[in-house]
Tab-separated table of C-alpha atoms and ligand atoms in Angstrom:
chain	number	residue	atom	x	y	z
A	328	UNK	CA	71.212	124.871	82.526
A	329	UNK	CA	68.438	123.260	84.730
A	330	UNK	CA	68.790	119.277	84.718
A	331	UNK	CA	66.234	116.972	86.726
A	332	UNK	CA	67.626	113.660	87.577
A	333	UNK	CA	65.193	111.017	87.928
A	334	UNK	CA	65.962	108.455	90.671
A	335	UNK	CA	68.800	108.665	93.267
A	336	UNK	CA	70.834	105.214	92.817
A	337	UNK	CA	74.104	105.170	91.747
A	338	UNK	CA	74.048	106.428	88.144
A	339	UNK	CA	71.878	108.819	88.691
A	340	UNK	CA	73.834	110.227	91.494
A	341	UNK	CA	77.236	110.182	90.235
A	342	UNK	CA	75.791	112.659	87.102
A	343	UNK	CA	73.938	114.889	89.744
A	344	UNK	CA	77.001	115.357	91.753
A	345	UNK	CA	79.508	116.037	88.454
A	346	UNK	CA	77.190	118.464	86.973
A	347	UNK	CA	76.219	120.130	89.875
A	348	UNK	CA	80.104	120.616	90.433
A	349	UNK	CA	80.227	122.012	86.456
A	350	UNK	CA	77.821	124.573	87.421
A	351	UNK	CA	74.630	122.831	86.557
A	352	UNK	CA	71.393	123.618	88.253
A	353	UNK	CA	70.681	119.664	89.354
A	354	UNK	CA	66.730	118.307	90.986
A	355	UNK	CA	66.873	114.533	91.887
A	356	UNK	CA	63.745	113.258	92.645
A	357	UNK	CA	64.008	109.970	94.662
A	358	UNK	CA	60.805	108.258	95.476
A	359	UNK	CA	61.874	106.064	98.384
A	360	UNK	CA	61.990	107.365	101.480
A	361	UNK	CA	66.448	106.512	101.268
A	362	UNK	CA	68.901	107.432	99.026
A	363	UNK	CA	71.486	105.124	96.695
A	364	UNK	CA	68.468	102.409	95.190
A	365	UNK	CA	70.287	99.216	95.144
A	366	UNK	CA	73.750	100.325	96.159
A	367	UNK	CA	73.241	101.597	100.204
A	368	UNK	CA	73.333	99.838	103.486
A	369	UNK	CA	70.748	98.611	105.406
A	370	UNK	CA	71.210	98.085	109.374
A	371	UNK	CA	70.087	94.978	110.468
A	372	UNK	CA	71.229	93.392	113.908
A	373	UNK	CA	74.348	95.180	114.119
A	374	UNK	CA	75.486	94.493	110.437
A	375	UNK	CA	75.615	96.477	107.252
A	376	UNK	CA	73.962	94.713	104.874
A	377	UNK	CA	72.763	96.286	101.697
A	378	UNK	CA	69.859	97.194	99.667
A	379	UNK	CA	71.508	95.114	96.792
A	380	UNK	CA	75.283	95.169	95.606
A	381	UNK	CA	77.759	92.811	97.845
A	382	UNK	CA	79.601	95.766	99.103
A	383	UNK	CA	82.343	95.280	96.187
A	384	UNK	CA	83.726	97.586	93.332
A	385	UNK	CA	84.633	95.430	90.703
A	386	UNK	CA	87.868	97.329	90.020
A	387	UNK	CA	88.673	98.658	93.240
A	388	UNK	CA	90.687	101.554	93.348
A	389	UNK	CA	91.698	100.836	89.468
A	390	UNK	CA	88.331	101.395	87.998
A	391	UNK	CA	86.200	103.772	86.331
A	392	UNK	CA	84.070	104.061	89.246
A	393	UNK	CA	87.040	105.149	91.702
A	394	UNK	CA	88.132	107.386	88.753
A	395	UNK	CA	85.216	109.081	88.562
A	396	UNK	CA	84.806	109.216	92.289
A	397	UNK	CA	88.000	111.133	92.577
A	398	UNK	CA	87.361	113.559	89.536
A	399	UNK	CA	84.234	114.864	91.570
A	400	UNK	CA	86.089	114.870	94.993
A	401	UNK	CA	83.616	111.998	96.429
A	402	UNK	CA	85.520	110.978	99.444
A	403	UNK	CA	85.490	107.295	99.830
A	404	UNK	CA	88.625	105.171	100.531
A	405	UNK	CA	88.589	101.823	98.828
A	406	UNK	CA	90.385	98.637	99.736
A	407	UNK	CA	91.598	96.650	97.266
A	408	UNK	CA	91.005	92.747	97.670
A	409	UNK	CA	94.138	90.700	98.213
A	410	UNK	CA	93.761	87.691	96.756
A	411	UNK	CA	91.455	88.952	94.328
A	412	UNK	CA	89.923	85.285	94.292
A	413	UNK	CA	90.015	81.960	95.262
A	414	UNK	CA	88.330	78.747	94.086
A	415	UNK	CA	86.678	76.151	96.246
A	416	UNK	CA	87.211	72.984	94.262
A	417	UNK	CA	87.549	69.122	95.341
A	418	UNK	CA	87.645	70.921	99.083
A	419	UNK	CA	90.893	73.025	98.217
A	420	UNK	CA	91.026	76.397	97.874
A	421	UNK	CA	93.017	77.621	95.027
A	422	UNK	CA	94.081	81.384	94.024
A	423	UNK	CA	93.106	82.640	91.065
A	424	UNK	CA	95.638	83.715	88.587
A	425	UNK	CA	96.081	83.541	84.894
A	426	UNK	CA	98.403	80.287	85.305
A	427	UNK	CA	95.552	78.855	87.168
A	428	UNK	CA	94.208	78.132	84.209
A	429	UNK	CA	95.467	74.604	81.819
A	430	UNK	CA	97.686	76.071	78.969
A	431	UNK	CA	94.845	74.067	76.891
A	432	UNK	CA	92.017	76.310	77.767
A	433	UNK	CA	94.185	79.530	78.099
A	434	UNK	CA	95.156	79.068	74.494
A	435	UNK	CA	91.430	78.043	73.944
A	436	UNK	CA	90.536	81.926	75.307
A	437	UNK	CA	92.830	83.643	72.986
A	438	UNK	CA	91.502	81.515	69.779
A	439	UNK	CA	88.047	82.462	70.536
A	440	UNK	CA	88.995	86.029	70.937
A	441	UNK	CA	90.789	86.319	67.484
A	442	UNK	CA	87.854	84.538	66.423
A	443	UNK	CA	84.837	86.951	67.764
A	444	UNK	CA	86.529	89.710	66.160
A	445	UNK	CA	85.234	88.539	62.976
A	446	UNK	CA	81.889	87.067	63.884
A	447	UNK	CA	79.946	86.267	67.036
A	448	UNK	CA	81.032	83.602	69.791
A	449	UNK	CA	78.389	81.869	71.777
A	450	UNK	CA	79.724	80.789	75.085
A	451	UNK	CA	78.609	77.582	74.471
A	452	UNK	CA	81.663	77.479	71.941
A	453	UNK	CA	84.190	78.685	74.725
A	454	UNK	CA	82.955	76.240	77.039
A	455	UNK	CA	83.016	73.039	75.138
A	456	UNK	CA	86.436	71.232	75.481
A	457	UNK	CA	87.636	73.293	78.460
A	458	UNK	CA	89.061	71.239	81.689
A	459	UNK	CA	86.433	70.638	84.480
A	460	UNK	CA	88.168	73.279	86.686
A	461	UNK	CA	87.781	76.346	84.052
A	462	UNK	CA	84.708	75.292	83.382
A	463	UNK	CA	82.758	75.482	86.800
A	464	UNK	CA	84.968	78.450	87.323
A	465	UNK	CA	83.517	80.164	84.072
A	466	UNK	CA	80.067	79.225	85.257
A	467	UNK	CA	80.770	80.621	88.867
A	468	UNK	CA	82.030	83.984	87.329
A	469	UNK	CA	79.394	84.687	85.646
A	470	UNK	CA	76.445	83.795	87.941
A	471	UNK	CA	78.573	85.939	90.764
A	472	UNK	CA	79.758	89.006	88.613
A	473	UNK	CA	76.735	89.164	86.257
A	474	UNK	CA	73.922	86.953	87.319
A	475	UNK	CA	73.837	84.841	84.292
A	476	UNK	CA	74.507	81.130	83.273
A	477	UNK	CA	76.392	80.363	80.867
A	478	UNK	CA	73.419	79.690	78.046
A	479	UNK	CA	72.465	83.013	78.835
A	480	UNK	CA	75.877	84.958	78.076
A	481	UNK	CA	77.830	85.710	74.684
A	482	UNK	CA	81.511	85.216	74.497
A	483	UNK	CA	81.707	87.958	72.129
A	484	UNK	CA	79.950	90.534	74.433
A	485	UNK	CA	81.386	89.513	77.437
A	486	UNK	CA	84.548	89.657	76.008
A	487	UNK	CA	85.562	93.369	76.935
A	488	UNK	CA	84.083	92.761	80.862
A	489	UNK	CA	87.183	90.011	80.695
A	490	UNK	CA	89.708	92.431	79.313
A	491	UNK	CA	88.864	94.689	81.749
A	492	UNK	CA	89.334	92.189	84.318
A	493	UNK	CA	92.469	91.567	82.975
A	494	UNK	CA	93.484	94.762	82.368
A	495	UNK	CA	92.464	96.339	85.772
A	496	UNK	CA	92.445	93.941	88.032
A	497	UNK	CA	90.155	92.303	90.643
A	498	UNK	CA	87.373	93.914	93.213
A	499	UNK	CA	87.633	96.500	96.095
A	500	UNK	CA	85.543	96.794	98.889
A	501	UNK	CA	84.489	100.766	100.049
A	502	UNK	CA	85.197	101.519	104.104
A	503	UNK	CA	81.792	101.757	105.182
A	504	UNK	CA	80.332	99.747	102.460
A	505	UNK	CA	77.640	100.900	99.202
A	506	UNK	CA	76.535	103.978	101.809
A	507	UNK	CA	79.995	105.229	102.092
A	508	UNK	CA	79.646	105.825	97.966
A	509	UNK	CA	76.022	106.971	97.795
A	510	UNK	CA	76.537	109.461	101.171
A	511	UNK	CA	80.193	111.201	99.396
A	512	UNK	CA	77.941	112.078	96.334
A	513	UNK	CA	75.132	113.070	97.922
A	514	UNK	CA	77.711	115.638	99.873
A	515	UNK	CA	78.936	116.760	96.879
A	516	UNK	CA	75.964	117.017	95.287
A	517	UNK	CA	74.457	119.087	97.890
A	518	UNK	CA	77.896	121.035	98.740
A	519	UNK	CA	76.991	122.654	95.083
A	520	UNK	CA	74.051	123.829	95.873
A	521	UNK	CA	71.887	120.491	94.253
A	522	UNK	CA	68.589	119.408	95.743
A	523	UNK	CA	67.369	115.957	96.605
A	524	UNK	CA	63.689	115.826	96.727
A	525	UNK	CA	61.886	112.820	98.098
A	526	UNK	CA	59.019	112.770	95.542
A	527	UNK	CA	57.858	110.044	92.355
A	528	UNK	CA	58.118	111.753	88.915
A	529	UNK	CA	55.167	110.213	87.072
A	530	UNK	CA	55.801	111.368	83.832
A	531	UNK	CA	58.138	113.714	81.532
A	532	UNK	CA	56.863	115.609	78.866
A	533	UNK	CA	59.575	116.243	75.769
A	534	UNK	CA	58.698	119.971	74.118
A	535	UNK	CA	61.192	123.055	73.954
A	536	UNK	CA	62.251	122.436	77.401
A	537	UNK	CA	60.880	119.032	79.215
A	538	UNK	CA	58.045	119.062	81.389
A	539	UNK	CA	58.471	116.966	84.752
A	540	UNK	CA	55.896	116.437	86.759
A	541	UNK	CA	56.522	115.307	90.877
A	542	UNK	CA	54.867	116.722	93.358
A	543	UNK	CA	54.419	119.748	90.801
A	544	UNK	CA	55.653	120.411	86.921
A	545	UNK	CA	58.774	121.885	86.731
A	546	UNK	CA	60.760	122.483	83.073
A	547	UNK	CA	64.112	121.242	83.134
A	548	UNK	CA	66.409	122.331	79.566
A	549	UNK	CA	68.141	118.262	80.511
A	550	UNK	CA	66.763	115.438	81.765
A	551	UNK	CA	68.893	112.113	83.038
A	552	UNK	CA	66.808	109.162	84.136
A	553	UNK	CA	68.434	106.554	86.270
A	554	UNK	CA	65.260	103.986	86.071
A	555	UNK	CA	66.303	102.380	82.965
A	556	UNK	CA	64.814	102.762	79.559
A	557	UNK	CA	61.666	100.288	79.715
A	558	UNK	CA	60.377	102.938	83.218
A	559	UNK	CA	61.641	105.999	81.409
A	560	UNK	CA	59.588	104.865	78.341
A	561	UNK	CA	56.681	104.814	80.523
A	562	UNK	CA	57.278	107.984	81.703
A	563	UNK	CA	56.746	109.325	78.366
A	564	UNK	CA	54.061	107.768	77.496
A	565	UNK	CA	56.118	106.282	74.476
A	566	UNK	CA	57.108	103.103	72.952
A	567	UNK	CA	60.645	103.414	71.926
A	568	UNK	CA	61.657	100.131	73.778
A	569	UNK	CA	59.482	97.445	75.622
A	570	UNK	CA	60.925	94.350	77.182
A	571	UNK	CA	64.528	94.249	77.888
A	572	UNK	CA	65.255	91.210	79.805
A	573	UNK	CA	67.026	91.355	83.261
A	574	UNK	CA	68.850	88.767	85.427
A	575	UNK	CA	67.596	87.683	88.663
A	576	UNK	CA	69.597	86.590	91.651
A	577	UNK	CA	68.919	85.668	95.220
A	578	UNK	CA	72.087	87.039	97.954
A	579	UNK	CA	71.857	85.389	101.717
A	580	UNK	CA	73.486	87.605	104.058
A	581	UNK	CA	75.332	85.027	106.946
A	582	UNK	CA	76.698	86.160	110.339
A	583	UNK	CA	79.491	83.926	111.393
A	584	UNK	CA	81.530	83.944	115.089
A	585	UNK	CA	84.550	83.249	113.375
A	586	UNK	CA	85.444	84.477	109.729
A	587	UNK	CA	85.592	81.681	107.078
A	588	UNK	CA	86.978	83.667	104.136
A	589	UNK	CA	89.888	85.237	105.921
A	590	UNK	CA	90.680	87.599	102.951
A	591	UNK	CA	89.032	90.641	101.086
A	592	UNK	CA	88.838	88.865	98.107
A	593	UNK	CA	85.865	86.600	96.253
A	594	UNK	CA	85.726	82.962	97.167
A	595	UNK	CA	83.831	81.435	94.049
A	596	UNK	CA	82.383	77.919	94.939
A	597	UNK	CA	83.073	75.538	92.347
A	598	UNK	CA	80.967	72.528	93.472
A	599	UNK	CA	77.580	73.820	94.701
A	600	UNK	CA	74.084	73.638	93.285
A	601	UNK	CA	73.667	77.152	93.159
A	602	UNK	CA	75.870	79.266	95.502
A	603	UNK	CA	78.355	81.156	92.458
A	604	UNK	CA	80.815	82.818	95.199
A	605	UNK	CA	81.131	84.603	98.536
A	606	UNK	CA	82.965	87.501	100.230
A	607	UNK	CA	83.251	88.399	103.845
A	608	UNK	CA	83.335	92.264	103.969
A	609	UNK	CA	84.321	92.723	107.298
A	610	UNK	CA	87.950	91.294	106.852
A	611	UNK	CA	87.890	95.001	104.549
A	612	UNK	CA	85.865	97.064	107.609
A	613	UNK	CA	85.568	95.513	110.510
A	614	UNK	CA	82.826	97.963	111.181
A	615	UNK	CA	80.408	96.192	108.705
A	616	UNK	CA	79.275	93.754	111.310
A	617	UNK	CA	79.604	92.781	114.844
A	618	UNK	CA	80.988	89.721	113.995
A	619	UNK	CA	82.150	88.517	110.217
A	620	UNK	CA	79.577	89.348	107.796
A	621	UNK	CA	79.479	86.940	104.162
A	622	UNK	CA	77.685	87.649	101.689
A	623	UNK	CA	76.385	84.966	99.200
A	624	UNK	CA	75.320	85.151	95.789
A	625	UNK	CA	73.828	82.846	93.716
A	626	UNK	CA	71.723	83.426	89.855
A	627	UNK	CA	68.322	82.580	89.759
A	628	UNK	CA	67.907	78.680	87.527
A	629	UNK	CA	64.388	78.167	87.617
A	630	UNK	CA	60.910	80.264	87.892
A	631	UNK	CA	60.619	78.350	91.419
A	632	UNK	CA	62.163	81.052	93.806
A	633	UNK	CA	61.580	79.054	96.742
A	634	UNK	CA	63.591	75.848	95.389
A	635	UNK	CA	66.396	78.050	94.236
A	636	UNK	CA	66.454	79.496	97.528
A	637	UNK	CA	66.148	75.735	99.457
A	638	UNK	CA	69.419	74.761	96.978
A	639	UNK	CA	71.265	77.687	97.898
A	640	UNK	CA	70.712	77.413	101.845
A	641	UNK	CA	71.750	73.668	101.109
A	642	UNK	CA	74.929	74.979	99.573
A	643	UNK	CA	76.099	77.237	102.570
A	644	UNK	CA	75.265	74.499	104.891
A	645	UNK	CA	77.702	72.141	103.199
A	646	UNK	CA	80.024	74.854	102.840
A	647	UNK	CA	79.967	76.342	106.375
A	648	UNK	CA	79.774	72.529	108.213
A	649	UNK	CA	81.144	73.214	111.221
A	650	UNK	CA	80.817	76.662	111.850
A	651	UNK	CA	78.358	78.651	113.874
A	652	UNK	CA	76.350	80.575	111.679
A	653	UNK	CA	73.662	82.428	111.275
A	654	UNK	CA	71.584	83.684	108.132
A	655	UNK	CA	70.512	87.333	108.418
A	656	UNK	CA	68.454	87.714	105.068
A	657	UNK	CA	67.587	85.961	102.593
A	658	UNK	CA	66.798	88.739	99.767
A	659	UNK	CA	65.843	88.070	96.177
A	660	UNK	CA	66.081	90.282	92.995
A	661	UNK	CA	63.808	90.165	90.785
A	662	UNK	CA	60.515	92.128	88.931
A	663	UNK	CA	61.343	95.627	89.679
A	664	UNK	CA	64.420	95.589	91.783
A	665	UNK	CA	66.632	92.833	89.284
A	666	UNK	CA	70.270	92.355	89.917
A	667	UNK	CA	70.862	94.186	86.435
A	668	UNK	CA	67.847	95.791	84.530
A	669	UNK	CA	68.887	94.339	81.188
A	670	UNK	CA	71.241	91.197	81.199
A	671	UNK	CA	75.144	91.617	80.820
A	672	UNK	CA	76.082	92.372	77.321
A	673	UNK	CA	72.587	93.507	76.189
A	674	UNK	CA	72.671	97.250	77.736
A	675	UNK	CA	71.220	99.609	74.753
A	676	UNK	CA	73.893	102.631	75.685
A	677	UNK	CA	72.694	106.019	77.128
A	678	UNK	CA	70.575	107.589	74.380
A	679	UNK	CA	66.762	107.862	73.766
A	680	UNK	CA	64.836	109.596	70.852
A	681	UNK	CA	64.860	112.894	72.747
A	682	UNK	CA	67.765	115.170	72.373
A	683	UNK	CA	69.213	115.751	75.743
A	684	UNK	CA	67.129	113.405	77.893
A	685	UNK	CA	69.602	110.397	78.729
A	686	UNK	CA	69.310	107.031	80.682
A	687	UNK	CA	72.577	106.274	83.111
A	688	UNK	CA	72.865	103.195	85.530
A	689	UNK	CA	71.982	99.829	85.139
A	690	UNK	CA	70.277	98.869	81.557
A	691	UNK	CA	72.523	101.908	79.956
A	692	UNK	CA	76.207	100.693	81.080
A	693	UNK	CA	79.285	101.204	79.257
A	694	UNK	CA	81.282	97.722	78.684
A	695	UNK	CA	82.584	96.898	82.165
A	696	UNK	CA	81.029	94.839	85.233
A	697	UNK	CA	78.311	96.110	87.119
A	698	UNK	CA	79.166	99.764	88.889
A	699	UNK	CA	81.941	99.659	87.030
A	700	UNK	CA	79.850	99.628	83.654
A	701	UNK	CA	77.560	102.569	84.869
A	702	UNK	CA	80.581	104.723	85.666
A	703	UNK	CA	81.369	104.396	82.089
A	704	UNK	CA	77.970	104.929	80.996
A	705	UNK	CA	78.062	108.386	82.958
A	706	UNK	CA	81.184	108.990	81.150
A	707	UNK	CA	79.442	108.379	77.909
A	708	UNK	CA	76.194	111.036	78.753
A	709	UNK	CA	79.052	113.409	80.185
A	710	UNK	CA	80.668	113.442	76.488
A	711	UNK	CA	77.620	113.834	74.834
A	712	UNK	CA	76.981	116.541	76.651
A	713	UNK	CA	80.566	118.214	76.076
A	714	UNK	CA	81.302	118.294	80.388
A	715	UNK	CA	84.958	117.384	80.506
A	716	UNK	CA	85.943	115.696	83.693
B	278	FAD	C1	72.138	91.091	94.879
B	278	FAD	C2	72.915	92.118	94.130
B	278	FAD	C3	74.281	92.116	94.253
B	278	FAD	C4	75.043	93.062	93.542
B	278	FAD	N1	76.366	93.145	93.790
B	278	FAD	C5	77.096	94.090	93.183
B	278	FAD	C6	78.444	94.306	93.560
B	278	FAD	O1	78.959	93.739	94.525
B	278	FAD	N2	79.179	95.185	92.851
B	278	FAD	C7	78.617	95.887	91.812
B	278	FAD	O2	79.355	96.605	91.143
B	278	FAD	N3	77.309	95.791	91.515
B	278	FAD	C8	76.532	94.931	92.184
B	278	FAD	N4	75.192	94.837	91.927
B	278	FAD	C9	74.602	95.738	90.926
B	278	FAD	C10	74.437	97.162	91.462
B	278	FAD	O3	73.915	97.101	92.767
B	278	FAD	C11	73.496	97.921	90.554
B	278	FAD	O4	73.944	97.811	89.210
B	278	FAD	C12	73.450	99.406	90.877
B	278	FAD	O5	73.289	99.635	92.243
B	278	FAD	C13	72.296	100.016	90.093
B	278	FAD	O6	72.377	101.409	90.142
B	278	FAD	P1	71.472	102.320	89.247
B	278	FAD	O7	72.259	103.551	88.952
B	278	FAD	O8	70.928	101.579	88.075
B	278	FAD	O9	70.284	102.778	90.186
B	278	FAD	P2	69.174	101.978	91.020
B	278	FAD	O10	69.812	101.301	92.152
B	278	FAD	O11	68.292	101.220	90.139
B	278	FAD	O12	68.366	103.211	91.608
B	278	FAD	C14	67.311	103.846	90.916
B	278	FAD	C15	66.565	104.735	91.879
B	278	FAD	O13	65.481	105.361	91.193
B	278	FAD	C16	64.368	105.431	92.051
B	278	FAD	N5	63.163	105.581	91.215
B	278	FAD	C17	62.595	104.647	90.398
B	278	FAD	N6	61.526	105.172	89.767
B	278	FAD	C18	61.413	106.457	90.187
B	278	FAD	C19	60.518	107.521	89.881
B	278	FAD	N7	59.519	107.358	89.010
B	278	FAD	N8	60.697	108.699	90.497
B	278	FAD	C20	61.712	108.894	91.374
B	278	FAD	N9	62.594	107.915	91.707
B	278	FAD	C21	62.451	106.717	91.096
B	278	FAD	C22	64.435	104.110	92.805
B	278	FAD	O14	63.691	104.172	93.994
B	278	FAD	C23	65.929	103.967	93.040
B	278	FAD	O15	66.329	104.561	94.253
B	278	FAD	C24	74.402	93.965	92.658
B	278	FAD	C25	73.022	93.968	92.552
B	278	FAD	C26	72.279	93.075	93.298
B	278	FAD	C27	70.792	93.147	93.237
């Protein structure tokens, strides 16, 4: 069976690189001139900083991403973060662990979640009545993990993303950061005889067989498009979905002399305007930087980028007082190159009208954070398709 997969970022990647390895005949077509979209490095000044994702696995080693990693024989060593997190709040830091939490707004959680199993939760609900600390700590999760406030997020459908926190556990960070992922698929990929061709597909035609037109038409019997649904509608020339709404975030990439994390794990900042959390990668792989690298995240509030990005410089420089610093990048995700294609708990699954032509990554996630969600959503198209793994 011939399968073209359109776009080379994670998702589409991870399918390539299992089906090529279950005897598929796989084409990627990838119309940058690099591989892995938003989830590769990018040298800058002696640092790995990336073309999107902070560097972290949401599950680490315990996730569906590391599970499928494994399953294909994708090399890539993953270390898990120890804390997990920490809190900045009133100038302490403070680990995160279930007891963290008041008993109050613990026993809140598990009301709500009886609760959404028999009709929808708005966050809103969850939020009112909690204590001050589980409250900024809600609002940091989310605008870290999933680029959202807390208006813009259901309890209900965020719900499994927290069981799987709790189930699973916290983040890991890959030796050798995003690229270490995107370049052990890519081997595998190619190790099976799969091609990566650096060309735009502008448009797929649905018949017997699909038509697939890059540089040339070529008929492929599958087709798995990892540019979400609204592009791969375009691509058809059809309507079956228009505007999905994505989230928007802004990530500052800091070089600091000294580290200021100290651990692998998230720091999420309680008490800024806009900063949601930070890591520091390099206390993972010391070759991610010469020096510490930190990565901050923060969502985006209002349709002024350049005041969202003034609060969140203010932010670091009250956090870092007193350290020697130095911001690398300043990079913000938005238009065509989001954080997340369609906003957390709103992904529309893997299908499309066409038998056998399927939409992985971002925008078609299973229910789990970030990566972790489009590993699932791979595992989804994979069972459709009857390819055991
Ligand atoms: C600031 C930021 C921080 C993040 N941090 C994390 C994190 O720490 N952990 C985490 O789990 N997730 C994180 N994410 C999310 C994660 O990076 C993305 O969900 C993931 O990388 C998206 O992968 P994808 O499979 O959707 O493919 P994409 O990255 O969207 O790649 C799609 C590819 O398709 C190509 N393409 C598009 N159109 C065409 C065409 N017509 N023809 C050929 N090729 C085409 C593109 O060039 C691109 O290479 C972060 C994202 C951002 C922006």
């Amino acid at each position: 069976m011939r399968v073209a997969v359109i776009g080379s970022g994670l998702g589409g990647l991870l399918s390539a690189s299992i089906l090529s390895e279950k005897g598929f005949e796989v084409d990627v077509f990838e119309k940058l001139p690099f591989i892995g979209g938003r989830f590769t490095n990018i040298e800058y000044k002696g640092f790995q900083l990336s073309t999107g994702a902070l560097h972290m696995i949401p599950h680490g080693s315990r996730g569906p991403l590391a599970r499928l990693l494994k399953s294909v024989g994708a090399n890539v060593e993953i270390v898990d973060s120890k804390p997990e997190g920490e809190a900045l709040y009133n100038g302490e830091r403070i680990e995160i662990r279930k007891k963290t939490f008041p008993l109050r707004s613990r026993l809140k959680f598990v009301k709500l979640c009886l609760k959404s199993k028999f009709r929808e939760v708005r966050m809103s609900e969850f939020e009112k009545g909690l204590d001050d600390f589980s409250k900024r700590f809600l609002k940091a999760f989310l605008g870290w993990s999933l680029s959202i406030t807390t208006k813009e997020a259901s309890f209900s459908r965020i719900l499994p993303m927290f069981n799987q926190v709790v189930k699973l556990g916290g983040p890991g960070i890959p030796v050798g950061g995003c690229k270490s992922v995107i370049n052990a698929l890519s081997e595998v990929l190619l190790s099976n005889g799969g091609k990566i061709h650096k060309a735009r597909v502008k448009g797929i035609k649905p018949g017997k067989t699909f038509s697939v037109a890059a540089r040339e038409v070529k008929k492929y019997d599958i087709v798995i498009s990892n540019v979400g649904h609204v592009e791969t509608a375009k691509l058809l020339n059809n309507q079956y979905v228009q505007n999905l709404e994505p989230s928007c975030g802004i990530k500052y990439s800091i070089a600091l002399k000294e580290p200021f994390i100290n651990h692998t794990g998230v720091l999420f900042t309680l008490e800024t305007r806009r900063i949601s959390g930070m890591n520091e990668v390099t206390n993972a792989d010391p070759n991610l930087g010469r020096g510490h690298l930190l990565m901050a995240h923060q969502p985006v509030i209002t349709s002024n980028v350049r005041y969202e990005i003034a609060q969140g410089l203010k932010d670091i420089r009250d956090i870092l007082k007193g350290y020697d610093y130095e911001v690398l990048a300043v990079q913000c995700y938005s238009d065509g190159w989001p954080v997340n294609r369609v906003k957390a708990g709103q992904d529309i699954g893997f299908e499309t009208p066409y038998r056998n032509l399927y939409v992985v990554g971002d925008g078609a996630k299973g229910d789990a954070i970030e990566v972790e969600g489009i590993a699932l959503g791979v595992e989804n198209m994979l069972k459709k398709l009857e390819v055991s793994i």
